[in-house]
PDB file of C-alpha atoms in Angstrom:
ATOM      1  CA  UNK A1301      12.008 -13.492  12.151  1.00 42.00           C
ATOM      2  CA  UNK A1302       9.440 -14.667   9.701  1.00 49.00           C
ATOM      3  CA  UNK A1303      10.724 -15.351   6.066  1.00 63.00           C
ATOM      4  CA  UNK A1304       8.683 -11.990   3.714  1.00 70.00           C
ATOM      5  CA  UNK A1305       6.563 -13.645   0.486  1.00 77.00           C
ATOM      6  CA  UNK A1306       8.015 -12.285  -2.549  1.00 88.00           C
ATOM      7  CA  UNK A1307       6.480  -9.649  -3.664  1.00 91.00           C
ATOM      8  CA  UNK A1308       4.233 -10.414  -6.325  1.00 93.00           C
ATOM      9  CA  UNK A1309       2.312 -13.039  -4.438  1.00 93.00           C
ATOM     10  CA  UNK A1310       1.982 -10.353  -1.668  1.00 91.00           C
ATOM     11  CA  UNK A1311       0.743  -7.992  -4.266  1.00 94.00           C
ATOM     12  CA  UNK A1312      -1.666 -10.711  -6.054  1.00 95.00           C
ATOM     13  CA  UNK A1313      -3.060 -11.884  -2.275  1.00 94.00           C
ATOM     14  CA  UNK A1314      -4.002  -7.869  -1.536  1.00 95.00           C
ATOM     15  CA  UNK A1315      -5.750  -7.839  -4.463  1.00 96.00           C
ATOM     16  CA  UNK A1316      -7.491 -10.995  -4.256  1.00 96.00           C
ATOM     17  CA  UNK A1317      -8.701 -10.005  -0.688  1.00 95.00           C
ATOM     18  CA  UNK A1318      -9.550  -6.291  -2.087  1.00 97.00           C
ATOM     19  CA  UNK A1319     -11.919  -7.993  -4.951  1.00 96.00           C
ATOM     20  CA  UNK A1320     -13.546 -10.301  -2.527  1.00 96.00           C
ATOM     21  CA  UNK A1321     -14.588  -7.484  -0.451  1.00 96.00           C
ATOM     22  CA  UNK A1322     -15.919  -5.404  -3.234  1.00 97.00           C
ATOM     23  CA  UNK A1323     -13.635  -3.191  -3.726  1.00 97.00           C
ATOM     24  CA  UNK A1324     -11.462  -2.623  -7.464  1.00 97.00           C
ATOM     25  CA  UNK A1325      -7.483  -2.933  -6.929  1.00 97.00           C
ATOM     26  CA  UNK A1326      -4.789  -2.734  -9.785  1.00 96.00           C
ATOM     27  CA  UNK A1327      -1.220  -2.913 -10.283  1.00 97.00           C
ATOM     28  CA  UNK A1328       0.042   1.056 -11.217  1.00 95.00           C
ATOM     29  CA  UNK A1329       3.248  -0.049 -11.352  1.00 95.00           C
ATOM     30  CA  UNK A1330       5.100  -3.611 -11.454  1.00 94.00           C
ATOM     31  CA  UNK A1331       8.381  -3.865  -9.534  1.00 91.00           C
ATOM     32  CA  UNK A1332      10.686  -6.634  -8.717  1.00 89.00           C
ATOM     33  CA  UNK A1333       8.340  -9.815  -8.343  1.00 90.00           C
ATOM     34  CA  UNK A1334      10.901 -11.248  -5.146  1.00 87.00           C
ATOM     35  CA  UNK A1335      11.998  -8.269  -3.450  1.00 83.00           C
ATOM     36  CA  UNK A1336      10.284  -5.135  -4.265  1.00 85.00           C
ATOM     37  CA  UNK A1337       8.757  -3.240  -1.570  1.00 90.00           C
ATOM     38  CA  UNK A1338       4.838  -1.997  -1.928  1.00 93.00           C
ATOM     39  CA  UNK A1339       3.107   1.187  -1.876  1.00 96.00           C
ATOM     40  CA  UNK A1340      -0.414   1.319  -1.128  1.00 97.00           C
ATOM     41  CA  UNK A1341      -2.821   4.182  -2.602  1.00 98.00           C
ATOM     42  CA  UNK A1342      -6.638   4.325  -1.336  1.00 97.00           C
ATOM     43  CA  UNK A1343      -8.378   6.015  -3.501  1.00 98.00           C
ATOM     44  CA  UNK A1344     -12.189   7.055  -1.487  1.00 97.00           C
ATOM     45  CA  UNK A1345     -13.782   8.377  -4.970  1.00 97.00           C
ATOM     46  CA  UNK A1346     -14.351  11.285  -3.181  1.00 97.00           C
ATOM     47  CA  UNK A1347     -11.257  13.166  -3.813  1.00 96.00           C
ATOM     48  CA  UNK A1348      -9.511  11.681  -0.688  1.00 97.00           C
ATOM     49  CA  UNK A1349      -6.889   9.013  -0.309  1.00 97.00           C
ATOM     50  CA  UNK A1350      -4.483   7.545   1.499  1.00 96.00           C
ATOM     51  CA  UNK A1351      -1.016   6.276   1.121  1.00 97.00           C
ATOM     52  CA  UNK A1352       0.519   3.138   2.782  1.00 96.00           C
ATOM     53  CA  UNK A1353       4.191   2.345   3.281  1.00 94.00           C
ATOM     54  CA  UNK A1354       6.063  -0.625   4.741  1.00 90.00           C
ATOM     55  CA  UNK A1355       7.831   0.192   7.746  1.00 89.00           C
ATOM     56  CA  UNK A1356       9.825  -1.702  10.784  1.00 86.00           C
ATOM     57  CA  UNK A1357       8.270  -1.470  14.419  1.00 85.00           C
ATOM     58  CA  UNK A1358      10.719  -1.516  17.350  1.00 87.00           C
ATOM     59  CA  UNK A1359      10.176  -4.977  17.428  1.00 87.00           C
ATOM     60  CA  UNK A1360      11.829  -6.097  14.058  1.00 84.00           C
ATOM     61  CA  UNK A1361       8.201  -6.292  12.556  1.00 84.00           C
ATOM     62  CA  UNK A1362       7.141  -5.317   9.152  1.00 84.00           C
ATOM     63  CA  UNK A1363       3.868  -3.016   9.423  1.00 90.00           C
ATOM     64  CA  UNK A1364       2.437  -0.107   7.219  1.00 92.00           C
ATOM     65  CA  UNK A1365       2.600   3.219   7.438  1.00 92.00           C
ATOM     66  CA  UNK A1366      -0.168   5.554   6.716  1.00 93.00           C
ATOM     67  CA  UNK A1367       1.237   8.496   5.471  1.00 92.00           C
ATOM     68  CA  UNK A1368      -1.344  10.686   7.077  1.00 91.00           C
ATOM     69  CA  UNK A1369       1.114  11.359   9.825  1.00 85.00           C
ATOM     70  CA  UNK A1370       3.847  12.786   7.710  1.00 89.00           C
ATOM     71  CA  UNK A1371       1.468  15.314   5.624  1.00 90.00           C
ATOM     72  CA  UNK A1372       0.454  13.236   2.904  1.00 92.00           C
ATOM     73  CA  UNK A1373      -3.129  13.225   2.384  1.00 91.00           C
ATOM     74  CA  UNK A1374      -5.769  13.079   2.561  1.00 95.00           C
ATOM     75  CA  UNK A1375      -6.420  15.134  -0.856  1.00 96.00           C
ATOM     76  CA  UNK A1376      -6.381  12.841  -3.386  1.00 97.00           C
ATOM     77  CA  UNK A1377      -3.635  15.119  -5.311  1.00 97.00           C
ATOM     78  CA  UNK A1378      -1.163  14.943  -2.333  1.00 96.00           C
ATOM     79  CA  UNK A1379      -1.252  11.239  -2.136  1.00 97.00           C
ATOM     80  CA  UNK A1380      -1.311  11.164  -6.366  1.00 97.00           C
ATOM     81  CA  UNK A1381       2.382  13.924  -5.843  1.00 97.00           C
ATOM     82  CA  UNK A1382       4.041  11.374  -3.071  1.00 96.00           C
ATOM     83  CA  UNK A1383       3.128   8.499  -5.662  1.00 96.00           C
ATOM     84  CA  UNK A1384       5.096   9.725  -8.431  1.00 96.00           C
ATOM     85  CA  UNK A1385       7.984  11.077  -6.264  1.00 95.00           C
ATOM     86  CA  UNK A1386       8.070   7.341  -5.222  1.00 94.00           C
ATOM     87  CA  UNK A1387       7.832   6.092  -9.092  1.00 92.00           C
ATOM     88  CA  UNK A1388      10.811   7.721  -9.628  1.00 92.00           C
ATOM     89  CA  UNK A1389      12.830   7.212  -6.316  1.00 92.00           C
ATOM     90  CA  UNK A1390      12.567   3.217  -7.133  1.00 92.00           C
ATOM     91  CA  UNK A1391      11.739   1.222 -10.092  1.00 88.00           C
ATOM     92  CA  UNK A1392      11.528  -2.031  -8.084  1.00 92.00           C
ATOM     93  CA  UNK A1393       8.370  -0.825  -6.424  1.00 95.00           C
ATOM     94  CA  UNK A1394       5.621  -1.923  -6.554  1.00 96.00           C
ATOM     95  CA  UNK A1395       2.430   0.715  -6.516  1.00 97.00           C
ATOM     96  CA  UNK A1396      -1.144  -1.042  -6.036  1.00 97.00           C
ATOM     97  CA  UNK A1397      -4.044   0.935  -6.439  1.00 98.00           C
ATOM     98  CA  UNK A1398      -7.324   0.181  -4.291  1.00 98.00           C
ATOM     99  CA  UNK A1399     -10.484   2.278  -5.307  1.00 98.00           C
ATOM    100  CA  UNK A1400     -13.006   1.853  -2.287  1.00 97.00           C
ATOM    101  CA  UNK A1401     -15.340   4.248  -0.933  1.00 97.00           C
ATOM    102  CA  UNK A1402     -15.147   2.929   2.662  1.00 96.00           C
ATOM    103  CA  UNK A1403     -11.375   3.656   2.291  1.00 95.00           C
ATOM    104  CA  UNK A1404     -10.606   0.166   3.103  1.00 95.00           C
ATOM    105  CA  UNK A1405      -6.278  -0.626   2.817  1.00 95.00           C
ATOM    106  CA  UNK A1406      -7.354  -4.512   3.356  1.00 95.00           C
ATOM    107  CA  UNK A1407      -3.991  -5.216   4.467  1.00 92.00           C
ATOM    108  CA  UNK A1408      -3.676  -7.711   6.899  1.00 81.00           C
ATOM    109  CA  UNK A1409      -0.355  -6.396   8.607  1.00 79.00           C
ATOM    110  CA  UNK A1410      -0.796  -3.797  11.440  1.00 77.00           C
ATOM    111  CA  UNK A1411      -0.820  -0.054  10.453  1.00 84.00           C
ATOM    112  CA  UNK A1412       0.754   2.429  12.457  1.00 79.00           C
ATOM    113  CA  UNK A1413      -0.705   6.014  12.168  1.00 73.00           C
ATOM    114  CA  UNK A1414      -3.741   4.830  10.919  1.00 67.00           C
ATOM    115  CA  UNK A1415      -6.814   7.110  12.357  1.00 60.00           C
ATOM    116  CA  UNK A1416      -9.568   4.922  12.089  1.00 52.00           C
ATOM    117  CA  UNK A1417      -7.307   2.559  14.205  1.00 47.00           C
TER     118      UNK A1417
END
């Protein structure tokens, strides 16, 4: 099994990639720069989003999690009510906002549940 970045490089690298693509991605919330896990909003400007979560596959491998599947989303105030839930549940994580109209995660890890996939 493949050694995880720490979590702040992980979180720095989306957001590099989200920028070079043309899209605007912030830090909502800091967590734990080595181990902190990451939550993923895509906001569409439309009054849509998306949430991301990592997950495990059957095969041991980290992937993401589009909450789609378990209710959440796609109005923009669902995803915005999971968010803070999460804020609260765990103060090591790590929430990264991505505003893109496209709805582009730009995560490079597969993503179950995804529709477009």
């Amino acid at each position: 099994m493949m050694e995880r970045l720490p979590a702040r490089l992980w979180a720095d690298a989306l957001i590099r990639r989200a920028s070079i693509a043309g899209a605007s991605a912030f830090v909502t919330q800091h967590g734990d720069d080595d181990r902190g896990d990451v939550l993923i909003k895509v906001a569409r400007l439309d009054g849509t989003a998306a949430a991301y979560t990592p997950s495990m596959n059957l095969e041991g491998e980290r992937v993401f999690l589009n909450l789609i599947v378990q209710g959440i989303g796609p109005e923009e105030a669902s995803v915005d009510a999971y968010v803070q839930r999460a804020r609260g549940r765990d103060s090591d994580l790590w929430i990264i906002e991505i505003e893109d109209r496209e709805g582009r995660h730009f995560l490079t890890e597969k993503v179950e549940g995804d529709p477009a996939a």
